[in-house]
Short mmCIF file of C-alpha atoms in Angstrom, two decimals:
data_model
loop_
_atom_site.label_atom_id
_atom_site.label_comp_id
_atom_site.label_asym_id
_atom_site.label_seq_id
_atom_site.Cartn_x
_atom_site.Cartn_y
_atom_site.Cartn_z
CA GLU A 1 19.28 139.15 39.65
CA VAL A 2 22.98 138.66 40.30
CA GLN A 3 25.05 141.56 38.99
CA LEU A 4 28.78 142.21 39.08
CA VAL A 5 29.99 145.56 37.79
CA GLU A 6 33.70 146.27 37.47
CA SER A 7 35.23 149.74 37.35
CA GLY A 8 38.59 151.42 37.68
CA GLY A 9 40.29 150.29 34.52
CA GLY A 10 42.21 152.63 32.25
CA LEU A 11 45.59 153.58 30.84
CA VAL A 12 48.54 153.51 33.23
CA GLN A 13 52.28 153.79 32.71
CA PRO A 14 54.62 150.88 33.43
CA GLY A 15 55.45 150.83 37.12
CA GLY A 16 52.21 152.57 38.00
CA SER A 17 49.27 151.52 40.13
CA LEU A 18 45.56 151.05 39.66
CA ARG A 19 42.72 149.85 41.87
CA LEU A 20 39.86 147.91 40.35
CA SER A 21 36.47 147.61 42.02
CA CYS A 22 33.65 145.14 41.52
CA ALA A 23 30.24 146.10 42.87
CA ALA A 24 28.04 143.10 43.62
CA SER A 25 24.27 142.94 43.95
CA GLY A 26 21.45 140.43 43.85
CA PHE A 27 23.01 137.89 46.20
CA THR A 28 24.47 137.62 49.69
CA PHE A 29 27.95 138.86 48.85
CA SER A 30 29.43 137.90 52.22
CA SER A 31 28.63 134.22 51.62
CA TYR A 32 30.73 133.74 48.50
CA TRP A 33 34.37 133.47 47.50
CA MET A 34 35.25 135.99 44.81
CA HIS A 35 37.84 135.94 42.04
CA TRP A 36 39.61 138.08 39.50
CA VAL A 37 40.27 136.59 36.06
CA ARG A 38 42.01 138.42 33.23
CA GLN A 39 42.23 138.09 29.47
CA ALA A 40 44.92 139.76 27.40
CA PRO A 41 43.77 140.99 23.97
CA GLY A 42 43.18 138.00 21.71
CA LYS A 43 44.36 135.54 24.35
CA GLY A 44 42.83 133.04 26.74
CA LEU A 45 41.51 133.31 30.27
CA VAL A 46 43.96 133.52 33.16
CA TRP A 47 42.99 133.26 36.80
CA VAL A 48 44.54 136.07 38.87
CA SER A 49 43.41 135.94 42.48
CA ARG A 50 40.73 134.79 44.91
CA ILE A 51 39.48 135.73 48.34
CA ASN A 52 37.31 133.74 50.69
CA SER A 53 33.95 134.90 51.95
CA ASP A 54 35.14 136.79 55.04
CA GLY A 55 38.38 138.05 53.52
CA SER A 56 40.65 136.05 55.81
CA SER A 57 42.27 133.98 53.07
CA THR A 58 43.67 135.05 49.71
CA SER A 59 45.55 133.37 46.85
CA TYR A 60 47.38 134.69 43.81
CA ALA A 61 48.77 133.51 40.51
CA ASP A 62 52.57 133.50 40.50
CA SER A 63 52.58 136.18 37.81
CA VAL A 64 51.01 138.77 40.13
CA LYS A 65 52.13 137.62 43.57
CA GLY A 66 53.72 140.45 45.53
CA ARG A 67 52.35 143.10 43.18
CA PHE A 68 48.56 142.66 43.35
CA THR A 69 46.35 142.60 46.45
CA ILE A 70 42.79 141.36 46.54
CA SER A 71 40.41 142.58 49.22
CA ARG A 72 36.72 142.95 49.90
CA ASP A 73 34.32 145.10 51.89
CA ASN A 74 31.32 142.97 52.74
CA ALA A 75 29.48 145.97 54.19
CA LYS A 76 29.72 147.66 50.79
CA ASN A 77 29.30 144.47 48.72
CA THR A 78 32.45 145.36 46.86
CA LEU A 79 35.53 143.43 45.73
CA TYR A 80 38.83 145.16 45.01
CA LEU A 81 42.09 144.48 43.22
CA GLN A 82 44.98 146.78 44.02
CA MET A 83 47.54 146.51 41.26
CA ASN A 84 51.04 147.90 41.81
CA SER A 85 54.26 147.81 39.77
CA LEU A 86 52.24 147.29 36.61
CA ARG A 87 53.90 145.82 33.54
CA ALA A 88 52.98 145.78 29.88
CA GLU A 89 52.06 142.11 30.22
CA ASP A 90 49.36 143.03 32.74
CA THR A 91 47.38 144.63 29.91
CA ALA A 92 44.08 142.78 29.80
CA VAL A 93 40.38 142.86 30.44
CA TYR A 94 39.89 142.09 34.13
CA TYR A 95 36.77 140.23 35.15
CA CYS A 96 35.45 139.69 38.63
CA ALA A 97 33.62 136.42 39.12
CA ARG A 98 31.62 134.78 41.87
CA GLY A 99 32.93 131.48 43.16
CA ASP A 100 30.59 128.53 43.62
CA CYS A 101 31.21 124.75 43.92
CA GLY A 102 32.88 125.32 47.25
CA GLY A 103 34.59 128.40 45.90
CA ASP A 104 36.24 127.75 42.55
CA CYS A 105 33.50 127.47 39.91
CA PHE A 106 32.85 130.85 38.35
CA ASP A 107 29.09 130.98 38.02
CA TYR A 108 28.59 134.73 37.52
CA TRP A 109 30.92 137.18 35.81
CA GLY A 110 31.06 140.92 35.42
CA GLN A 111 31.36 142.60 32.03
CA GLY A 112 35.06 143.29 32.54
CA THR A 113 37.20 146.42 32.73
CA LEU A 114 40.17 147.08 30.45
CA VAL A 115 43.57 147.84 31.92
CA THR A 116 46.20 149.09 29.50
CA VAL A 117 49.78 149.42 30.67
CA SER A 118 51.74 151.55 28.24
CA SER A 119 53.99 154.56 28.10
CA ASP B 1 52.10 122.54 39.19
CA ILE B 2 49.13 121.14 37.33
CA GLN B 3 49.10 121.68 33.56
CA MET B 4 45.94 121.60 31.46
CA THR B 5 46.12 120.58 27.81
CA GLN B 6 43.01 121.39 25.81
CA SER B 7 42.52 120.20 22.25
CA PRO B 8 41.94 121.02 19.53
CA SER B 9 42.74 124.73 19.64
CA SER B 10 40.17 125.31 16.92
CA LEU B 11 37.66 123.34 14.91
CA SER B 12 35.19 123.87 12.12
CA ALA B 13 31.98 121.86 11.95
CA SER B 14 28.60 121.93 10.25
CA VAL B 15 25.30 122.75 11.89
CA GLY B 16 23.97 119.54 13.40
CA ASP B 17 27.39 117.93 13.81
CA ARG B 18 28.58 116.37 17.04
CA VAL B 19 31.52 118.35 18.43
CA THR B 20 33.98 117.02 20.98
CA ILE B 21 36.68 118.89 22.91
CA THR B 22 39.13 117.24 25.26
CA CYS B 23 41.05 118.49 28.26
CA GLN B 24 43.88 116.57 29.88
CA ALA B 25 45.32 117.32 33.31
CA SER B 26 48.94 116.58 34.15
CA GLN B 27 47.85 114.89 37.37
CA ASP B 28 44.71 113.47 38.92
CA ILE B 29 42.18 116.25 39.57
CA SER B 30 39.25 113.96 40.42
CA ASN B 31 36.16 115.68 38.96
CA TYR B 32 37.29 119.26 39.72
CA LEU B 33 36.79 120.40 36.15
CA ASN B 34 34.47 123.01 34.67
CA TRP B 35 33.65 124.11 31.12
CA TYR B 36 32.90 127.65 29.97
CA GLN B 37 31.65 129.25 26.78
CA GLN B 38 32.85 132.69 25.73
CA LYS B 39 31.35 134.57 22.82
CA PRO B 40 33.30 137.47 21.25
CA GLY B 41 33.28 140.58 23.39
CA LYS B 42 31.37 138.87 26.18
CA ALA B 43 32.20 137.46 29.59
CA PRO B 44 32.53 133.69 29.89
CA LYS B 45 29.54 131.60 30.88
CA LEU B 46 29.65 128.48 33.03
CA LEU B 47 28.17 125.49 31.17
CA ILE B 48 29.35 122.38 33.03
CA TYR B 49 30.64 122.07 36.59
CA ASP B 50 32.25 119.17 38.42
CA ALA B 51 33.03 117.53 35.07
CA SER B 52 29.51 116.43 34.18
CA ASN B 53 26.87 118.61 35.83
CA LEU B 54 24.88 120.90 33.57
CA GLU B 55 24.51 124.42 34.91
CA THR B 56 20.91 125.55 35.31
CA GLY B 57 19.44 126.91 32.10
CA VAL B 58 22.10 125.45 29.81
CA PRO B 59 20.72 123.48 26.84
CA SER B 60 20.94 119.71 27.13
CA ARG B 61 22.95 119.42 23.89
CA PHE B 62 25.95 120.37 26.02
CA SER B 63 27.51 117.64 28.15
CA GLY B 64 30.70 116.76 29.94
CA SER B 65 32.35 113.58 31.13
CA GLY B 66 35.54 112.23 32.61
CA SER B 67 37.45 112.08 35.85
CA GLY B 68 41.04 111.84 36.96
CA THR B 69 43.13 113.26 34.13
CA ASP B 70 40.97 112.97 31.00
CA PHE B 71 37.84 114.99 30.31
CA THR B 72 35.53 115.47 27.36
CA PHE B 73 33.09 118.23 26.46
CA THR B 74 30.47 117.48 23.81
CA ILE B 75 27.95 119.47 21.82
CA SER B 76 25.58 116.80 20.51
CA SER B 77 24.18 118.87 17.65
CA LEU B 78 26.03 122.09 16.83
CA GLN B 79 23.83 125.16 16.50
CA PRO B 80 24.75 128.54 14.96
CA GLU B 81 24.53 130.19 18.39
CA ASP B 82 27.21 127.82 19.71
CA ILE B 83 29.93 129.68 17.84
CA ALA B 84 32.30 130.63 20.63
CA THR B 85 35.51 129.75 22.38
CA TYR B 86 35.26 127.03 25.00
CA TYR B 87 37.56 126.69 28.00
CA CYS B 88 38.10 123.98 30.55
CA GLN B 89 39.14 124.99 34.06
CA GLN B 90 40.47 122.82 36.86
CA TYR B 91 40.17 123.65 40.53
CA ASP B 92 41.93 120.81 42.27
CA ASN B 93 44.51 123.34 43.39
CA LEU B 94 44.56 126.98 42.37
CA PRO B 95 42.20 127.56 39.44
CA LEU B 96 43.74 127.09 36.00
CA PHE B 97 42.19 127.38 32.55
CA GLY B 98 42.97 125.36 29.48
CA GLY B 99 44.09 127.17 26.36
CA GLY B 100 40.66 127.31 24.76
CA THR B 101 38.98 125.85 21.68
CA LYS B 102 37.53 128.15 19.06
CA VAL B 103 34.47 126.60 17.42
CA GLU B 104 33.43 127.82 13.99
CA ILE B 105 30.74 126.86 11.50
CA LYS B 106 31.89 125.15 8.33
#
């Protein structure tokens, strides 16, 4: 059974940093692109970042470029999102998702982890 | 940049009704369009990929069509368990979601 379990969310002050993790199991993690998608309270889904299967290629939404870094450890079956210079507008539930359809269909999702940026 | 316009933003329908949601891309995205269902407090679920392909295990009352810039998502007979918000998502370039359609029972 495919499972994605996020962790690392919490309350952080504006300007602070946080690292999210997503532990994957039930599939060959190293064969799939992975993504982060976020959802602000009461709002819609917003794609944040993606990484290819071996970690050699990454992409970011303009809203997080230069502040967030996606990475993966295929030996540990874990996806990461390092978030720096956090702003109030980064407050959201962050989901990790597996990419299919050549990389950009999100066929499995984690349960999400809440990041709150507030003083 | 590609823009995705999803409509309506909300709708109310009766059990058994046919429900249709549209998604329009600002430029040709071929068939690089997916549809997701999100129930309150839950992660989204992939229903339709590549515009018209039903994900494994998804009931056949859900369907999708279209290509290029205009896409349609249909629930042929609305069921109480279909109450959710539905999102389109293009992946011609970087992934981008539509604004969502909240479906309620009348």
